[in-house]
Amino acid sequence: MTLSNQQLTNIAQQFDTPVYVYHAEKMAQQYNNLTNAFAGQDVKVFYACKALTNINILKHFLQLGSNIDCSSINEVKLALHAGFPPERVLYTSNGIGFDEIEEAQSLGVHINIDSLSNLTKFGEKYGHTYPVGVRLRPNIMAGGNLKISTGHDKSKFGIPIDQIDDLLSIIKEKNLFIQGLHIHTGSEIKDVEIFIKGIEVLFDIIPLFNELEFIDLGGGFKVPYKKGDHETDITLLAQKVGKAFANHPNPNGKPLQVWFEPGKYLVSGAGYLITQVNVLKETKAIHFASVNSGFNHLIRPMFYDAHHNITNISNPNGEEKHYAIVGNICETDTFAWDRKLHEVREGDYLVFANAGAYGFEMSSNFNSRYKPAEVLVKDGAFHLIRRRDVFEDLLKNQVEVLF
Ligand code: LLP
């Protein structure tokens, strides 16, 4: 399910460029694929909203029936503002101050704590009165690249599984109510077996937690970014997870719910970044096409060497040539070094695919450029859901003290 070149062209003409475009029905399709695959199992999906937090996207997932996973107290507040009831909100924290945990507790949301230090403080303050999850580091290396691998034995995330004895003493001493165990091994995990490996690590320790109600396996499902890319086989994952839990009933007798926190899977393919070509520069070695965007708008290619498909929607029948697609930022912001595109002319619209997850969300005002507008396509209608920055936005938080 994709938006047509005509729709994208109309949006570019109506809202100008650069503009992020999100397709509501595609997000719904991804959400339904996931929940249908796990139908019949006690599974809850929490949209990892760090991927894209526009309030309309949060409301869309609320309406779809999703729960929501947050990675900061402000995301928690955005989720509540969008209308999620606290019991559908999860705050999976990492490295945060205890004040944020206190605030999350006062808001009544689920919390996964990722350090012995915060867990101790939590126990001292709330004892057994507030159920909590613990984020563990399973010491499994997984994920698309090192920067997005979070479960290995040198990762900052989670309480190392080898510190289980310390964890258990704190739980006992502070009389904590441990409701869930959480792991997230990384992003872009294609191989279903990695999830199963994670579950197996947990099965070894589940009997040590006698009040457990959920196992949270995090997010990280791989989506295809380029031709030939494989995505995580969700149907196979559902079969294997179902089987694994059927073979390991919870020793405390309570059925164990399984939670997932996908970000990319739900929104990556539903997003597009439309840019326009400012300048063509022909050199001996390379044909550069410089667009009116850069790593201030989409940093993934430069930060993770990520591949985003790029299409020239203005000249779909033009002769194919090789280009370096670059940005207009005063840095080497190359989106693609040697990419075959239909002939590119100045003024053409170039569209970046898979821009829904960690696209706008990681954008900045670097070089004092404006952040792009955001448009939601729902039931065929185009809705502006964030206006483009204007000059005043660059100054609005600055305090002018020199005159
Ligand atoms: N749960 C936790 C605890 C996480 O840390 C993350 C992602 C997710 C869920 C969602 O992962 P996903 O399903 O989106 O892969 N900015 C990077 C990805 C960083 C992901 C950080 N944590 C990128 O653009 O590739």
Short mmCIF file of C-alpha atoms and ligand atoms in Angstrom, two decimals:
data_model
loop_
_atom_site.label_atom_id
_atom_site.label_comp_id
_atom_site.label_asym_id
_atom_site.label_seq_id
_atom_site.Cartn_x
_atom_site.Cartn_y
_atom_site.Cartn_z
CA MET A 1 0.00 0.00 0.00
CA THR A 2 1.70 3.18 -1.19
CA LEU A 3 0.78 6.75 -2.03
CA SER A 4 0.78 7.48 -5.77
CA ASN A 5 3.18 9.86 -7.49
CA GLN A 6 0.16 12.01 -8.30
CA GLN A 7 -0.85 12.26 -4.63
CA LEU A 8 2.72 13.10 -3.61
CA THR A 9 3.01 15.71 -6.37
CA ASN A 10 -0.28 17.30 -5.31
CA ILE A 11 0.91 17.44 -1.70
CA ALA A 12 4.22 19.03 -2.73
CA GLN A 13 2.38 21.64 -4.77
CA GLN A 14 -0.18 22.34 -2.07
CA PHE A 15 2.12 22.40 0.98
CA ASP A 16 5.50 23.17 -0.60
CA THR A 17 8.68 21.21 0.14
CA PRO A 18 10.44 19.77 2.04
CA VAL A 19 7.47 18.01 3.54
CA TYR A 20 6.99 14.78 5.45
CA VAL A 21 3.91 12.80 4.40
CA TYR A 22 2.33 9.99 6.43
CA HIS A 23 -0.22 7.48 5.21
CA ALA A 24 -2.73 6.62 7.92
CA GLU A 25 -4.09 3.51 6.21
CA LYS A 26 -0.59 2.06 5.79
CA MET A 27 0.01 2.43 9.52
CA ALA A 28 -3.31 0.73 10.19
CA GLN A 29 -2.35 -2.09 7.83
CA GLN A 30 0.92 -2.67 9.70
CA TYR A 31 -0.83 -2.55 13.07
CA ASN A 32 -3.47 -5.02 11.88
CA ASN A 33 -0.86 -7.36 10.37
CA LEU A 34 0.79 -7.57 13.74
CA THR A 35 -2.31 -8.00 15.86
CA ASN A 36 -3.81 -10.50 13.41
CA ALA A 37 -0.62 -12.58 13.45
CA PHE A 38 -0.89 -12.83 17.26
CA ALA A 39 -4.67 -13.33 17.35
CA GLY A 40 -5.56 -15.91 19.98
CA GLN A 41 -2.47 -15.10 22.07
CA ASP A 42 -2.44 -12.78 25.05
CA VAL A 43 -0.29 -10.17 23.32
CA LYS A 44 -0.31 -6.40 23.66
CA VAL A 45 1.21 -3.99 21.16
CA PHE A 46 2.72 -0.72 22.41
CA TYR A 47 3.58 1.70 19.61
CA ALA A 48 7.17 2.93 20.32
CA CYS A 49 6.34 6.55 19.72
CA LYS A 50 9.96 7.73 19.71
CA ALA A 51 9.74 6.86 16.00
CA LEU A 52 7.19 9.60 15.31
CA THR A 53 5.36 11.66 17.93
CA ASN A 54 3.12 14.00 16.01
CA ILE A 55 0.02 14.16 18.19
CA ASN A 56 -2.21 13.09 15.29
CA ILE A 57 -0.15 9.94 14.82
CA LEU A 58 -0.53 9.16 18.52
CA LYS A 59 -4.29 9.67 18.25
CA HIS A 60 -4.38 7.45 15.18
CA PHE A 61 -2.76 4.61 17.12
CA LEU A 62 -5.09 5.24 20.05
CA GLN A 63 -8.04 4.84 17.69
CA LEU A 64 -6.56 1.70 16.19
CA GLY A 65 -6.58 0.18 19.68
CA SER A 66 -2.82 0.26 20.23
CA ASN A 67 -1.06 0.90 23.50
CA ILE A 68 1.93 3.22 23.55
CA ASP A 69 5.58 2.94 24.61
CA CYS A 70 7.43 6.08 25.64
CA SER A 71 11.09 6.86 26.12
CA SER A 72 10.86 10.13 28.01
CA ILE A 73 8.49 11.72 30.48
CA ASN A 74 7.50 14.19 27.78
CA GLU A 75 6.47 11.36 25.49
CA VAL A 76 4.39 10.03 28.40
CA LYS A 77 2.70 13.42 28.70
CA LEU A 78 2.13 13.59 24.94
CA ALA A 79 0.53 10.14 25.05
CA LEU A 80 -1.79 11.18 27.88
CA HIS A 81 -2.55 14.42 26.02
CA ALA A 82 -3.47 12.36 22.95
CA GLY A 83 -6.04 10.58 25.13
CA PHE A 84 -4.32 7.31 26.06
CA PRO A 85 -5.51 6.20 29.49
CA PRO A 86 -2.52 5.60 31.83
CA GLU A 87 -2.99 1.84 31.79
CA ARG A 88 -2.28 1.88 28.04
CA VAL A 89 0.93 3.87 28.48
CA LEU A 90 4.33 2.33 29.15
CA TYR A 91 7.44 4.26 30.06
CA THR A 92 10.54 2.22 29.23
CA SER A 93 13.21 4.37 30.75
CA ASN A 94 16.96 4.37 30.28
CA GLY A 95 19.48 6.29 32.31
CA ILE A 96 16.93 8.81 33.60
CA GLY A 97 16.83 10.71 36.88
CA PHE A 98 14.58 9.34 39.60
CA ASP A 99 12.45 12.50 39.41
CA GLU A 100 11.09 11.34 36.03
CA ILE A 101 10.20 7.96 37.49
CA GLU A 102 8.36 9.68 40.36
CA GLU A 103 6.45 11.76 37.86
CA ALA A 104 5.56 8.73 35.75
CA GLN A 105 4.37 6.96 38.90
CA SER A 106 2.18 9.91 39.84
CA LEU A 107 0.66 9.79 36.35
CA GLY A 108 -0.22 6.11 36.89
CA VAL A 109 1.52 4.66 33.83
CA HIS A 110 3.45 1.39 33.53
CA ILE A 111 7.16 1.81 34.13
CA ASN A 112 10.12 -0.36 33.13
CA ILE A 113 13.16 0.51 35.23
CA ASP A 114 16.60 -0.13 33.77
CA SER A 115 19.07 0.34 36.63
CA LEU A 116 19.63 -1.15 40.07
CA SER A 117 20.07 2.39 41.36
CA ASN A 118 16.62 3.59 40.30
CA LEU A 119 15.05 0.30 41.28
CA THR A 120 16.43 0.67 44.80
CA LYS A 121 15.05 4.22 45.04
CA PHE A 122 11.73 3.04 43.67
CA GLY A 123 11.59 0.30 46.28
CA GLU A 124 12.45 2.70 49.09
CA LYS A 125 9.67 5.06 48.08
CA TYR A 126 6.87 2.77 46.90
CA GLY A 127 7.71 -0.69 48.27
CA HIS A 128 5.10 -3.15 47.14
CA THR A 129 2.41 -0.58 46.38
CA TYR A 130 3.19 0.10 42.71
CA PRO A 131 3.89 -2.74 40.28
CA VAL A 132 6.89 -2.22 38.07
CA GLY A 133 8.80 -3.86 35.23
CA VAL A 134 12.54 -4.32 35.03
CA ARG A 135 14.51 -3.84 31.87
CA LEU A 136 17.19 -6.48 31.55
CA ARG A 137 20.19 -6.62 29.28
CA PRO A 138 20.23 -10.18 27.93
CA ASN A 139 23.82 -9.96 26.58
CA ILE A 140 22.68 -10.84 23.06
CA MET A 141 24.24 -9.08 20.07
CA ALA A 142 21.56 -8.24 17.53
CA GLY A 143 20.30 -5.38 15.38
CA GLY A 144 20.99 -3.81 11.99
CA ASN A 145 24.23 -2.12 13.08
CA LEU A 146 26.16 -1.44 16.28
CA LYS A 147 24.54 1.95 16.80
CA ILE A 148 21.11 0.36 17.05
CA SER A 149 22.16 -2.75 19.00
CA THR A 150 21.08 -2.49 22.60
CA GLY A 151 21.17 -5.95 24.17
CA HIS A 152 24.86 -6.87 23.94
CA ASP A 153 27.28 -7.19 26.82
CA LYS A 154 28.74 -3.68 26.41
CA SER A 155 25.42 -1.91 25.97
CA LYS A 156 24.34 0.78 28.43
CA PHE A 157 20.74 -0.41 28.29
CA GLY A 158 19.11 -2.48 30.98
CA ILE A 159 20.27 -4.35 34.05
CA PRO A 160 22.85 -6.96 32.96
CA ILE A 161 21.39 -10.41 33.32
CA ASP A 162 24.60 -11.45 35.12
CA GLN A 163 23.62 -9.12 37.97
CA ILE A 164 20.52 -11.16 38.68
CA ASP A 165 21.60 -11.92 42.26
CA ASP A 166 21.92 -8.22 43.10
CA LEU A 167 18.57 -7.60 41.44
CA LEU A 168 16.88 -10.30 43.49
CA SER A 169 18.35 -9.02 46.76
CA ILE A 170 17.03 -5.51 46.08
CA ILE A 171 13.59 -6.88 45.21
CA LYS A 172 13.53 -8.87 48.42
CA GLU A 173 14.92 -6.15 50.63
CA LYS A 174 12.63 -3.43 49.29
CA ASN A 175 9.63 -5.73 48.89
CA LEU A 176 9.15 -4.73 45.25
CA PHE A 177 6.22 -5.90 43.13
CA ILE A 178 7.91 -7.00 39.90
CA GLN A 179 5.14 -7.25 37.37
CA GLY A 180 7.16 -7.63 34.21
CA LEU A 181 10.51 -8.43 32.65
CA HIS A 182 11.63 -6.42 29.64
CA ILE A 183 14.30 -6.91 26.99
CA HIS A 184 14.95 -5.04 23.76
CA THR A 185 17.93 -6.37 21.85
CA GLY A 186 18.02 -3.77 19.08
CA SER A 187 16.43 -2.34 15.97
CA GLU A 188 16.12 -4.05 12.58
CA ILE A 189 16.19 -7.63 13.85
CA LYS A 190 15.36 -9.76 10.85
CA ASP A 191 15.95 -13.13 12.42
CA VAL A 192 13.02 -14.42 14.45
CA GLU A 193 15.41 -16.68 16.34
CA ILE A 194 16.89 -13.65 18.12
CA PHE A 195 13.55 -13.03 19.79
CA ILE A 196 13.34 -16.69 20.73
CA LYS A 197 16.87 -16.57 22.14
CA GLY A 198 15.77 -13.61 24.27
CA ILE A 199 12.72 -15.51 25.49
CA GLU A 200 14.90 -18.45 26.43
CA VAL A 201 17.15 -16.24 28.51
CA LEU A 202 14.04 -15.05 30.32
CA PHE A 203 12.58 -18.55 30.79
CA ASP A 204 15.59 -19.41 32.90
CA ILE A 205 14.81 -16.64 35.38
CA ILE A 206 11.02 -16.35 35.25
CA PRO A 207 10.62 -18.82 38.16
CA LEU A 208 12.57 -16.38 40.34
CA PHE A 209 9.84 -13.72 40.04
CA ASN A 210 6.69 -14.94 41.70
CA GLU A 211 4.38 -12.04 40.87
CA LEU A 212 5.12 -11.78 37.16
CA GLU A 213 2.31 -10.84 34.78
CA PHE A 214 4.01 -9.81 31.54
CA ILE A 215 7.10 -10.36 29.45
CA ASP A 216 8.01 -7.40 27.27
CA LEU A 217 10.09 -8.34 24.25
CA GLY A 218 10.63 -4.76 23.05
CA GLY A 219 10.51 -3.72 19.43
CA GLY A 220 13.01 -3.98 16.60
CA PHE A 221 11.15 -5.73 13.78
CA LYS A 222 12.98 -5.22 10.52
CA VAL A 223 11.24 -3.49 7.65
CA PRO A 224 12.46 -3.57 4.04
CA TYR A 225 14.34 -0.41 3.05
CA LYS A 226 15.57 -1.54 -0.35
CA LYS A 227 14.80 -4.11 -3.03
CA GLY A 228 15.70 -7.57 -1.83
CA ASP A 229 15.61 -6.60 1.85
CA HIS A 230 13.86 -9.10 4.07
CA GLU A 231 11.53 -8.09 6.84
CA THR A 232 10.95 -9.92 10.09
CA ASP A 233 8.54 -12.77 9.41
CA ILE A 234 5.80 -11.76 11.81
CA THR A 235 3.69 -14.86 11.19
CA LEU A 236 6.63 -17.11 12.00
CA LEU A 237 7.46 -14.99 15.04
CA ALA A 238 3.88 -15.33 16.30
CA GLN A 239 3.98 -19.11 15.85
CA LYS A 240 7.29 -19.47 17.64
CA VAL A 241 6.41 -17.12 20.48
CA GLY A 242 3.07 -18.89 20.97
CA LYS A 243 4.78 -22.26 21.07
CA ALA A 244 7.54 -21.12 23.43
CA PHE A 245 5.09 -19.73 25.98
CA ALA A 246 2.75 -22.72 25.65
CA ASN A 247 5.72 -24.92 26.59
CA HIS A 248 6.64 -22.72 29.56
CA PRO A 249 3.57 -21.92 31.64
CA ASN A 250 4.16 -19.29 34.30
CA PRO A 251 5.11 -21.14 37.50
CA ASN A 252 3.07 -18.68 39.58
CA GLY A 253 -0.08 -19.80 37.75
CA LYS A 254 -0.93 -16.39 36.29
CA PRO A 255 -1.01 -16.44 32.48
CA LEU A 256 1.92 -14.41 31.18
CA GLN A 257 1.01 -11.65 28.80
CA VAL A 258 3.51 -10.85 26.03
CA TRP A 259 4.17 -7.23 25.13
CA PHE A 260 5.86 -5.78 22.04
CA GLU A 261 7.04 -2.23 21.39
CA PRO A 262 7.43 -1.79 17.63
CA GLY A 263 8.29 1.60 16.18
CA LYS A 264 9.68 1.17 12.67
CA TYR A 265 7.35 -1.69 11.81
CA LEU A 266 4.31 0.50 12.38
CA VAL A 267 5.37 3.78 10.80
CA SER A 268 8.52 3.51 8.67
CA GLY A 269 6.92 2.48 5.38
CA ALA A 270 3.99 4.85 5.88
CA GLY A 271 6.23 7.93 5.62
CA TYR A 272 7.74 9.89 2.72
CA LEU A 273 9.97 12.94 2.65
CA ILE A 274 9.37 15.04 -0.46
CA THR A 275 12.24 17.31 -1.41
CA GLN A 276 12.93 19.46 -4.44
CA VAL A 277 16.12 19.70 -6.47
CA ASN A 278 17.83 23.06 -6.02
CA VAL A 279 20.94 22.60 -8.09
CA LEU A 280 22.54 20.13 -10.49
CA LYS A 281 26.30 20.10 -10.54
CA GLU A 282 28.13 18.07 -13.16
CA THR A 283 31.71 17.22 -12.34
CA LYS A 284 34.14 14.88 -14.05
CA ALA A 285 33.46 12.10 -11.62
CA ILE A 286 30.01 12.71 -10.22
CA HIS A 287 26.66 14.23 -11.10
CA PHE A 288 25.39 15.91 -7.97
CA ALA A 289 21.72 16.61 -7.38
CA SER A 290 21.39 18.93 -4.42
CA VAL A 291 17.99 18.98 -2.75
CA ASN A 292 16.37 21.51 -0.43
CA SER A 293 16.95 19.29 2.59
CA GLY A 294 19.84 17.63 4.37
CA PHE A 295 20.74 15.75 7.53
CA ASN A 296 18.87 18.40 9.44
CA HIS A 297 15.72 16.71 8.10
CA LEU A 298 16.69 13.07 7.55
CA ILE A 299 19.83 12.00 9.36
CA ARG A 300 19.54 8.23 8.99
CA PRO A 301 21.70 7.91 5.82
CA MET A 302 24.56 9.84 7.42
CA PHE A 303 24.21 8.54 10.96
CA TYR A 304 23.57 4.85 10.30
CA ASP A 305 24.56 4.54 6.62
CA ALA A 306 20.90 3.77 6.13
CA HIS A 307 19.52 3.23 2.67
CA HIS A 308 16.35 5.10 1.71
CA ASN A 309 14.87 4.55 -1.72
CA ILE A 310 14.75 7.81 -3.67
CA THR A 311 12.38 8.37 -6.60
CA ASN A 312 12.16 11.22 -9.06
CA ILE A 313 8.39 11.56 -9.21
CA SER A 314 8.61 14.52 -11.62
CA ASN A 315 10.22 12.61 -14.47
CA PRO A 316 9.20 8.95 -14.14
CA ASN A 317 9.99 8.16 -17.77
CA GLY A 318 13.28 10.03 -17.97
CA GLU A 319 16.44 8.19 -18.96
CA GLU A 320 18.13 6.57 -15.97
CA LYS A 321 21.42 8.10 -14.81
CA HIS A 322 23.64 7.90 -11.76
CA TYR A 323 23.63 10.69 -9.21
CA ALA A 324 24.99 11.61 -5.83
CA ILE A 325 22.00 12.97 -3.95
CA VAL A 326 23.22 15.58 -1.51
CA GLY A 327 21.71 18.10 0.85
CA ASN A 328 22.17 21.84 1.24
CA ILE A 329 23.72 21.74 4.69
CA CYS A 330 27.24 22.97 5.32
CA GLU A 331 28.48 19.45 6.06
CA THR A 332 28.88 16.35 3.94
CA ASP A 333 25.23 15.42 3.99
CA THR A 334 25.13 12.83 1.25
CA PHE A 335 21.89 10.88 1.11
CA ALA A 336 23.18 8.50 -1.57
CA TRP A 337 26.54 8.38 -3.33
CA ASP A 338 25.76 6.57 -6.55
CA ARG A 339 22.06 6.17 -7.14
CA LYS A 340 20.30 5.38 -10.39
CA LEU A 341 17.40 7.80 -10.90
CA HIS A 342 15.26 8.87 -13.83
CA GLU A 343 16.91 11.97 -15.24
CA VAL A 344 16.90 14.66 -12.61
CA ARG A 345 16.25 18.29 -13.51
CA GLU A 346 16.36 21.34 -11.28
CA GLY A 347 12.95 21.76 -9.68
CA ASP A 348 12.09 18.03 -9.78
CA TYR A 349 10.54 16.42 -6.71
CA LEU A 350 12.68 13.66 -5.19
CA VAL A 351 10.87 11.46 -2.70
CA PHE A 352 12.58 9.51 0.09
CA ALA A 353 10.77 6.34 1.12
CA ASN A 354 10.62 4.77 4.61
CA ALA A 355 10.75 8.21 6.15
CA GLY A 356 8.03 7.61 8.75
CA ALA A 357 10.26 6.31 11.54
CA TYR A 358 13.06 8.42 13.02
CA GLY A 359 12.80 10.91 10.15
CA PHE A 360 11.07 14.08 11.31
CA GLU A 361 11.61 12.89 14.86
CA MET A 362 15.40 13.20 14.57
CA SER A 363 15.31 16.45 12.60
CA SER A 364 16.85 19.69 13.80
CA ASN A 365 17.27 23.34 12.94
CA PHE A 366 20.96 22.94 12.12
CA ASN A 367 22.25 25.77 9.91
CA SER A 368 19.21 27.70 11.17
CA ARG A 369 17.07 26.01 8.57
CA TYR A 370 13.42 25.32 9.11
CA LYS A 371 12.08 21.92 10.04
CA PRO A 372 9.76 20.53 7.35
CA ALA A 373 5.98 20.56 7.44
CA GLU A 374 4.11 17.30 8.11
CA VAL A 375 1.04 16.13 6.23
CA LEU A 376 -1.24 13.22 7.07
CA VAL A 377 -3.11 11.42 4.29
CA LYS A 378 -6.24 9.80 5.68
CA ASP A 379 -9.21 8.54 3.67
CA GLY A 380 -7.65 10.23 0.64
CA ALA A 381 -7.68 13.70 2.25
CA PHE A 382 -4.55 15.73 2.95
CA HIS A 383 -4.24 17.26 6.44
CA LEU A 384 -1.48 19.62 7.46
CA ILE A 385 -0.47 18.29 10.90
CA ARG A 386 2.53 20.52 11.49
CA ARG A 387 3.18 23.81 9.82
CA ARG A 388 6.64 24.47 8.49
CA ASP A 389 8.84 26.56 10.81
CA VAL A 390 8.86 30.27 10.21
CA PHE A 391 11.66 32.70 11.01
CA GLU A 392 10.23 33.56 14.45
CA ASP A 393 10.53 29.89 15.46
CA LEU A 394 14.31 30.18 15.25
CA LEU A 395 14.29 32.95 17.84
CA LYS A 396 11.38 31.98 20.03
CA ASN A 397 13.37 30.37 22.87
CA GLN A 398 16.32 32.68 22.73
CA VAL A 399 16.78 35.39 25.30
CA GLU A 400 18.31 38.48 23.76
CA VAL A 401 20.50 40.07 26.41
CA LEU A 402 22.90 42.06 24.26
CA PHE A 403 21.69 45.20 22.56
N1 LLP B 1 11.60 -0.37 22.61
C1 LLP B 1 12.76 0.14 23.05
C2 LLP B 1 13.10 -0.03 24.47
C3 LLP B 1 13.64 0.80 22.18
O1 LLP B 1 14.80 1.27 22.64
C4 LLP B 1 13.28 0.95 20.83
C5 LLP B 1 14.14 1.68 19.90
C6 LLP B 1 12.04 0.42 20.39
C7 LLP B 1 11.23 -0.24 21.32
C8 LLP B 1 11.56 0.54 18.97
O2 LLP B 1 12.45 -0.04 18.07
P1 LLP B 1 12.01 -0.20 16.53
O3 LLP B 1 10.84 -1.13 16.49
O4 LLP B 1 11.63 1.14 16.05
O5 LLP B 1 13.21 -0.73 15.84
N2 LLP B 1 16.95 5.88 15.34
C9 LLP B 1 17.31 4.53 14.92
C10 LLP B 1 16.57 3.48 15.72
C11 LLP B 1 16.85 3.60 17.19
C12 LLP B 1 15.92 2.79 17.98
C13 LLP B 1 16.04 3.08 19.43
N3 LLP B 1 15.19 2.27 20.25
C14 LLP B 1 17.07 4.40 13.44
O6 LLP B 1 16.61 5.35 12.81
O7 LLP B 1 17.36 3.33 12.86
#
